[in-house]
Amino acid sequence: MRIVSLLPSATEIVAGLGLIDSLVGRSHECATPPQVRALPVVSASRLDPAALDGAQIDRAVSAALAAGESLYAVDADLLAELAPDVILTQDLCRVCAAGRDDLCATDARVIALDPRTIEGIAASVEGLAGELGVPDRGRRLAGQMRTRIAAVRGRVAGRPVRRVFVAEWHDPPFAAGHWVPQQVEAAGGIDVLGRPGEDSRRVTWDEVLAADPEVVVVAPCGYGRAGAGAEWERLVASGAVPDALAARAVIVDADAHFSRPSPAVASGVEELATLLHPGA
């Protein structure tokens, strides 16, 4: 079977299922596990995030979406050359990755992964494993994710619930949605503005301050820890973030543990629990 993944989380799942040798193409963001970086890049962003700060990215994305323009380009010629049997994509978020609408006509089977909750992620792992002919591996991988999260719940049970704001974007701030508020809850916290299972949403730093979180988790989608840290320092220096919130901020690697709907969300729950309840 020949698989092209246009979705970093799907690439991680395929690797977790032991099918990494079946991957023949990837998106520009697929970098985990490291060996996939040698694969041909089939899709890329039309924006250059490295050349823009957070506010500029937000304005460019908003303008493109308002105009009905795609944020991603798929190399149709390369895709045809790779001749995949299966293409993995998504329809959940037009901002996060290439979607089904970005594909040209193809004979490949197109599978979209669109989970909105932690259990939805587990179910998508099992469903994809079934589609790829390895259902037992899928049940095992999803079970490992569930077990790790359940273990964290057990360790933080009975401890004070910590008030948290997760900044899924930073300039302007976005309150987290989908599975992220559930990660916070499993780690012994409550996301004061997050809405589980729903899209992330634009808020203001004044709203965040009024919600009075004890911890501000800076987890902008598309950023690792270093990039998020640099953006946060720029934003704080500009005076946009109230001092009281800046003092409560913790920078995390969003791409590795929070933004992508793969079993890696379990490590995000573990990291949050360490932040919120170090004694556990």
Short mmCIF file of C-alpha atoms in Angstrom, two decimals:
data_model
loop_
_atom_site.label_atom_id
_atom_site.label_comp_id
_atom_site.label_asym_id
_atom_site.label_seq_id
_atom_site.Cartn_x
_atom_site.Cartn_y
_atom_site.Cartn_z
CA MET A 1 0.00 0.00 0.00
CA ARG A 2 1.25 3.47 -0.94
CA ILE A 3 0.16 6.29 1.40
CA VAL A 4 0.47 10.06 1.05
CA SER A 5 -0.25 12.02 4.22
CA LEU A 6 -1.19 15.69 4.01
CA LEU A 7 -1.70 15.82 7.77
CA PRO A 8 1.06 15.71 10.43
CA SER A 9 -1.17 13.92 12.94
CA ALA A 10 -2.04 11.27 10.36
CA THR A 11 1.65 10.76 9.64
CA GLU A 12 2.25 10.22 13.36
CA ILE A 13 -0.61 7.73 13.51
CA VAL A 14 0.63 5.80 10.47
CA ALA A 15 4.05 5.54 12.10
CA GLY A 16 2.46 4.43 15.36
CA LEU A 17 0.65 1.69 13.46
CA GLY A 18 3.97 0.37 12.16
CA LEU A 19 3.24 1.41 8.56
CA ILE A 20 5.87 4.10 8.11
CA ASP A 21 7.43 2.21 5.19
CA SER A 22 4.12 2.60 3.32
CA LEU A 23 4.40 6.39 3.32
CA VAL A 24 5.56 7.76 -0.05
CA GLY A 25 4.73 11.47 0.36
CA ARG A 26 3.99 14.05 3.05
CA SER A 27 3.02 17.63 3.79
CA HIS A 28 5.67 20.25 4.49
CA GLU A 29 4.75 20.10 8.19
CA CYS A 30 5.08 16.34 8.60
CA ALA A 31 8.31 15.93 10.56
CA THR A 32 7.56 13.26 13.16
CA PRO A 33 9.03 10.70 13.34
CA PRO A 34 12.25 12.17 11.86
CA GLN A 35 12.63 9.57 9.11
CA VAL A 36 9.59 10.94 7.26
CA ARG A 37 11.52 14.13 6.52
CA ALA A 38 13.23 12.34 3.64
CA LEU A 39 9.90 11.82 1.84
CA PRO A 40 8.77 14.02 -1.07
CA VAL A 41 6.75 17.09 0.00
CA VAL A 42 3.37 17.08 -1.72
CA SER A 43 1.66 20.05 -0.04
CA ALA A 44 2.89 23.39 1.27
CA SER A 45 1.53 26.57 2.79
CA ARG A 46 0.96 29.58 0.54
CA LEU A 47 2.10 31.73 3.48
CA ASP A 48 5.62 31.88 4.87
CA PRO A 49 5.12 31.82 8.65
CA ALA A 50 8.83 32.32 9.25
CA ALA A 51 8.61 35.74 7.61
CA LEU A 52 5.56 36.92 9.57
CA ASP A 53 4.75 37.54 13.21
CA GLY A 54 1.57 36.27 14.84
CA ALA A 55 -0.55 39.33 14.07
CA GLN A 56 0.55 39.34 10.42
CA ILE A 57 -0.26 35.64 10.09
CA ASP A 58 -3.71 36.22 11.59
CA ARG A 59 -4.44 39.06 9.15
CA ALA A 60 -3.21 37.07 6.14
CA VAL A 61 -5.22 33.99 7.12
CA SER A 62 -8.36 36.03 7.76
CA ALA A 63 -8.05 37.77 4.39
CA ALA A 64 -7.55 34.49 2.53
CA LEU A 65 -10.52 32.84 4.21
CA ALA A 66 -12.74 35.86 3.57
CA ALA A 67 -11.79 35.70 -0.11
CA GLY A 68 -12.45 31.96 -0.27
CA GLU A 69 -8.80 31.25 -1.07
CA SER A 70 -6.97 28.11 0.00
CA LEU A 71 -4.01 28.46 2.34
CA TYR A 72 -2.32 25.38 0.89
CA ALA A 73 -1.04 24.23 -2.47
CA VAL A 74 -0.89 20.58 -3.51
CA ASP A 75 1.61 19.53 -6.17
CA ALA A 76 -0.72 17.66 -8.53
CA ASP A 77 2.09 16.46 -10.80
CA LEU A 78 4.10 15.03 -7.91
CA LEU A 79 1.00 13.45 -6.44
CA ALA A 80 0.29 11.73 -9.76
CA GLU A 81 3.90 10.57 -9.99
CA LEU A 82 3.76 9.05 -6.50
CA ALA A 83 0.57 7.18 -7.43
CA PRO A 84 -0.73 6.66 -3.88
CA ASP A 85 -3.42 4.14 -3.05
CA VAL A 86 -4.50 6.23 -0.07
CA ILE A 87 -4.36 9.97 0.66
CA LEU A 88 -4.84 11.09 4.27
CA THR A 89 -6.27 14.56 4.78
CA GLN A 90 -8.80 16.50 6.88
CA ASP A 91 -11.84 18.74 6.65
CA LEU A 92 -11.79 19.97 10.26
CA CYS A 93 -9.80 23.20 9.90
CA ARG A 94 -9.05 25.20 6.74
CA VAL A 95 -6.18 26.90 8.57
CA CYS A 96 -4.29 23.94 9.99
CA ALA A 97 -3.56 21.73 6.96
CA ALA A 98 -4.51 20.95 3.39
CA GLY A 99 -7.99 19.52 3.08
CA ARG A 100 -10.01 17.43 0.70
CA ASP A 101 -10.97 20.53 -1.32
CA ASP A 102 -7.29 21.21 -2.08
CA LEU A 103 -6.91 17.92 -3.95
CA CYS A 104 -7.18 17.52 -7.69
CA ALA A 105 -9.02 14.58 -9.21
CA THR A 106 -7.41 11.34 -8.07
CA ASP A 107 -8.02 7.62 -8.19
CA ALA A 108 -6.63 7.23 -4.68
CA ARG A 109 -8.88 6.52 -1.73
CA VAL A 110 -9.14 9.76 0.27
CA ILE A 111 -9.55 9.40 4.01
CA ALA A 112 -10.28 12.49 6.11
CA LEU A 113 -9.53 12.46 9.82
CA ASP A 114 -11.62 15.04 11.70
CA PRO A 115 -11.76 14.25 15.42
CA ARG A 116 -12.94 16.98 17.78
CA THR A 117 -12.45 15.32 21.16
CA ILE A 118 -9.93 13.07 22.90
CA GLU A 119 -12.16 10.05 22.44
CA GLY A 120 -12.65 11.13 18.84
CA ILE A 121 -8.88 10.97 18.38
CA ALA A 122 -8.81 7.44 19.78
CA ALA A 123 -11.68 6.45 17.50
CA SER A 124 -9.93 7.98 14.48
CA VAL A 125 -6.83 5.91 15.24
CA GLU A 126 -8.93 2.76 15.36
CA GLY A 127 -10.88 3.72 12.25
CA LEU A 128 -7.78 4.50 10.21
CA ALA A 129 -6.13 1.27 11.34
CA GLY A 130 -9.17 -0.61 10.10
CA GLU A 131 -9.06 1.19 6.75
CA LEU A 132 -5.36 0.31 6.40
CA GLY A 133 -5.87 -3.34 7.29
CA VAL A 134 -4.29 -3.37 10.77
CA PRO A 135 -7.27 -3.10 13.17
CA ASP A 136 -5.51 -4.86 16.07
CA ARG A 137 -2.66 -2.34 15.95
CA GLY A 138 -5.15 0.49 16.02
CA ARG A 139 -6.92 -0.85 19.07
CA ARG A 140 -3.58 -1.27 20.81
CA LEU A 141 -2.36 2.25 19.94
CA ALA A 142 -5.63 3.89 20.96
CA GLY A 143 -5.69 1.81 24.14
CA GLN A 144 -2.23 3.00 25.09
CA MET A 145 -3.35 6.62 24.68
CA ARG A 146 -6.45 6.07 26.82
CA THR A 147 -4.43 4.26 29.50
CA ARG A 148 -1.87 7.07 29.79
CA ILE A 149 -4.58 9.70 30.16
CA ALA A 150 -6.49 7.61 32.69
CA ALA A 151 -3.29 7.24 34.72
CA VAL A 152 -2.92 11.02 34.88
CA ARG A 153 -6.54 11.40 36.00
CA GLY A 154 -5.83 8.97 38.80
CA ARG A 155 -2.75 10.82 39.97
CA VAL A 156 -4.43 14.25 40.13
CA ALA A 157 -7.74 13.03 41.56
CA GLY A 158 -8.68 14.87 44.74
CA ARG A 159 -6.26 17.74 44.15
CA PRO A 160 -7.49 21.35 43.79
CA VAL A 161 -8.72 22.13 40.28
CA ARG A 162 -6.45 24.78 38.75
CA ARG A 163 -7.82 27.58 36.59
CA VAL A 164 -6.11 27.64 33.19
CA PHE A 165 -6.24 29.64 29.98
CA VAL A 166 -4.77 27.94 26.94
CA ALA A 167 -3.83 30.42 24.22
CA GLU A 168 -4.30 28.41 21.03
CA TRP A 169 -3.19 31.58 19.26
CA HIS A 170 -1.53 34.60 20.80
CA ASP A 171 -1.91 37.72 18.64
CA PRO A 172 -4.83 38.14 18.91
CA PRO A 173 -5.54 35.54 21.60
CA PHE A 174 -7.74 32.56 20.77
CA ALA A 175 -9.36 30.41 23.44
CA ALA A 176 -8.78 26.73 22.82
CA GLY A 177 -11.37 24.34 21.45
CA HIS A 178 -11.69 20.73 20.32
CA TRP A 179 -9.73 18.34 22.57
CA VAL A 180 -7.51 20.89 24.34
CA PRO A 181 -9.95 21.84 27.15
CA GLN A 182 -10.36 18.11 27.75
CA GLN A 183 -6.59 17.77 28.07
CA VAL A 184 -6.69 20.48 30.74
CA GLU A 185 -9.54 18.75 32.56
CA ALA A 186 -7.78 15.37 32.52
CA ALA A 187 -4.68 17.05 33.99
CA GLY A 188 -6.61 18.44 36.95
CA GLY A 189 -7.56 21.87 35.64
CA ILE A 190 -10.38 23.80 34.03
CA ASP A 191 -9.91 25.85 30.87
CA VAL A 192 -11.66 29.06 31.88
CA LEU A 193 -12.53 30.13 28.31
CA GLY A 194 -12.08 26.92 26.30
CA ARG A 195 -15.02 25.08 24.78
CA PRO A 196 -14.47 21.32 24.37
CA GLY A 197 -15.46 19.89 21.03
CA GLU A 198 -15.96 23.33 19.45
CA ASP A 199 -13.76 25.53 17.27
CA SER A 200 -11.23 27.80 18.93
CA ARG A 201 -12.46 31.38 19.16
CA ARG A 202 -11.07 34.89 19.23
CA VAL A 203 -11.05 36.62 22.63
CA THR A 204 -9.22 39.60 24.15
CA TRP A 205 -6.53 39.75 26.80
CA ASP A 206 -8.96 41.76 28.93
CA GLU A 207 -11.41 38.85 28.78
CA VAL A 208 -8.64 36.48 29.78
CA LEU A 209 -7.68 38.71 32.69
CA ALA A 210 -11.31 38.90 33.84
CA ALA A 211 -11.50 35.07 33.77
CA ASP A 212 -8.60 35.08 36.27
CA PRO A 213 -6.59 31.99 35.26
CA GLU A 214 -3.86 30.82 37.61
CA VAL A 215 -1.82 29.59 34.65
CA VAL A 216 -1.64 30.87 31.07
CA VAL A 217 -0.48 28.10 28.75
CA VAL A 218 0.98 29.62 25.59
CA ALA A 219 0.37 27.00 22.89
CA PRO A 220 -0.02 28.72 19.50
CA CYS A 221 -0.94 26.26 16.76
CA GLY A 222 1.92 25.69 14.34
CA TYR A 223 4.67 26.56 16.81
CA GLY A 224 7.21 24.58 18.76
CA ARG A 225 8.41 25.79 22.15
CA ALA A 226 11.24 28.00 20.85
CA GLY A 227 9.12 29.78 18.25
CA ALA A 228 6.23 30.24 20.67
CA GLY A 229 8.62 31.65 23.25
CA ALA A 230 10.04 34.20 20.83
CA GLU A 231 6.56 35.29 19.77
CA TRP A 232 5.42 35.57 23.38
CA GLU A 233 8.42 37.72 24.32
CA ARG A 234 7.65 40.03 21.38
CA LEU A 235 4.00 40.29 22.38
CA VAL A 236 4.73 40.94 26.06
CA ALA A 237 7.33 43.58 25.16
CA SER A 238 4.71 45.36 23.04
CA GLY A 239 2.53 45.83 26.12
CA ALA A 240 -0.39 43.89 24.61
CA VAL A 241 -0.49 41.34 27.43
CA PRO A 242 -1.38 42.55 30.97
CA ASP A 243 1.54 42.12 33.35
CA ALA A 244 -0.53 39.92 35.65
CA LEU A 245 -1.06 37.42 32.83
CA ALA A 246 2.50 37.58 31.55
CA ALA A 247 3.68 36.57 35.02
CA ARG A 248 1.53 33.43 34.91
CA ALA A 249 2.60 32.25 31.45
CA VAL A 250 4.16 28.90 30.60
CA ILE A 251 5.40 28.17 27.06
CA VAL A 252 4.77 24.70 25.63
CA ASP A 253 5.45 22.85 22.40
CA ALA A 254 1.99 23.02 20.86
CA ASP A 255 2.82 21.04 17.73
CA ALA A 256 4.30 18.15 19.69
CA HIS A 257 1.66 17.81 22.40
CA PHE A 258 -1.51 19.86 21.84
CA SER A 259 -2.37 21.05 18.31
CA ARG A 260 -2.33 17.75 16.45
CA PRO A 261 -5.03 15.09 16.97
CA SER A 262 -2.79 12.06 17.41
CA PRO A 263 -1.91 9.84 20.40
CA ALA A 264 0.66 12.52 21.29
CA VAL A 265 -2.14 14.39 23.08
CA ALA A 266 -1.51 11.96 25.95
CA SER A 267 1.92 13.50 26.44
CA GLY A 268 0.23 16.91 26.49
CA VAL A 269 -2.00 15.76 29.35
CA GLU A 270 1.08 14.51 31.19
CA GLU A 271 2.88 17.81 30.64
CA LEU A 272 -0.10 19.83 31.86
CA ALA A 273 -0.41 17.68 34.96
CA THR A 274 3.26 18.32 35.73
CA LEU A 275 2.66 22.07 35.39
CA LEU A 276 -0.55 22.19 37.39
CA HIS A 277 0.22 19.58 40.05
CA PRO A 278 3.98 19.09 40.39
CA GLY A 279 3.55 16.99 43.54
CA ALA A 280 1.53 14.41 41.64
#
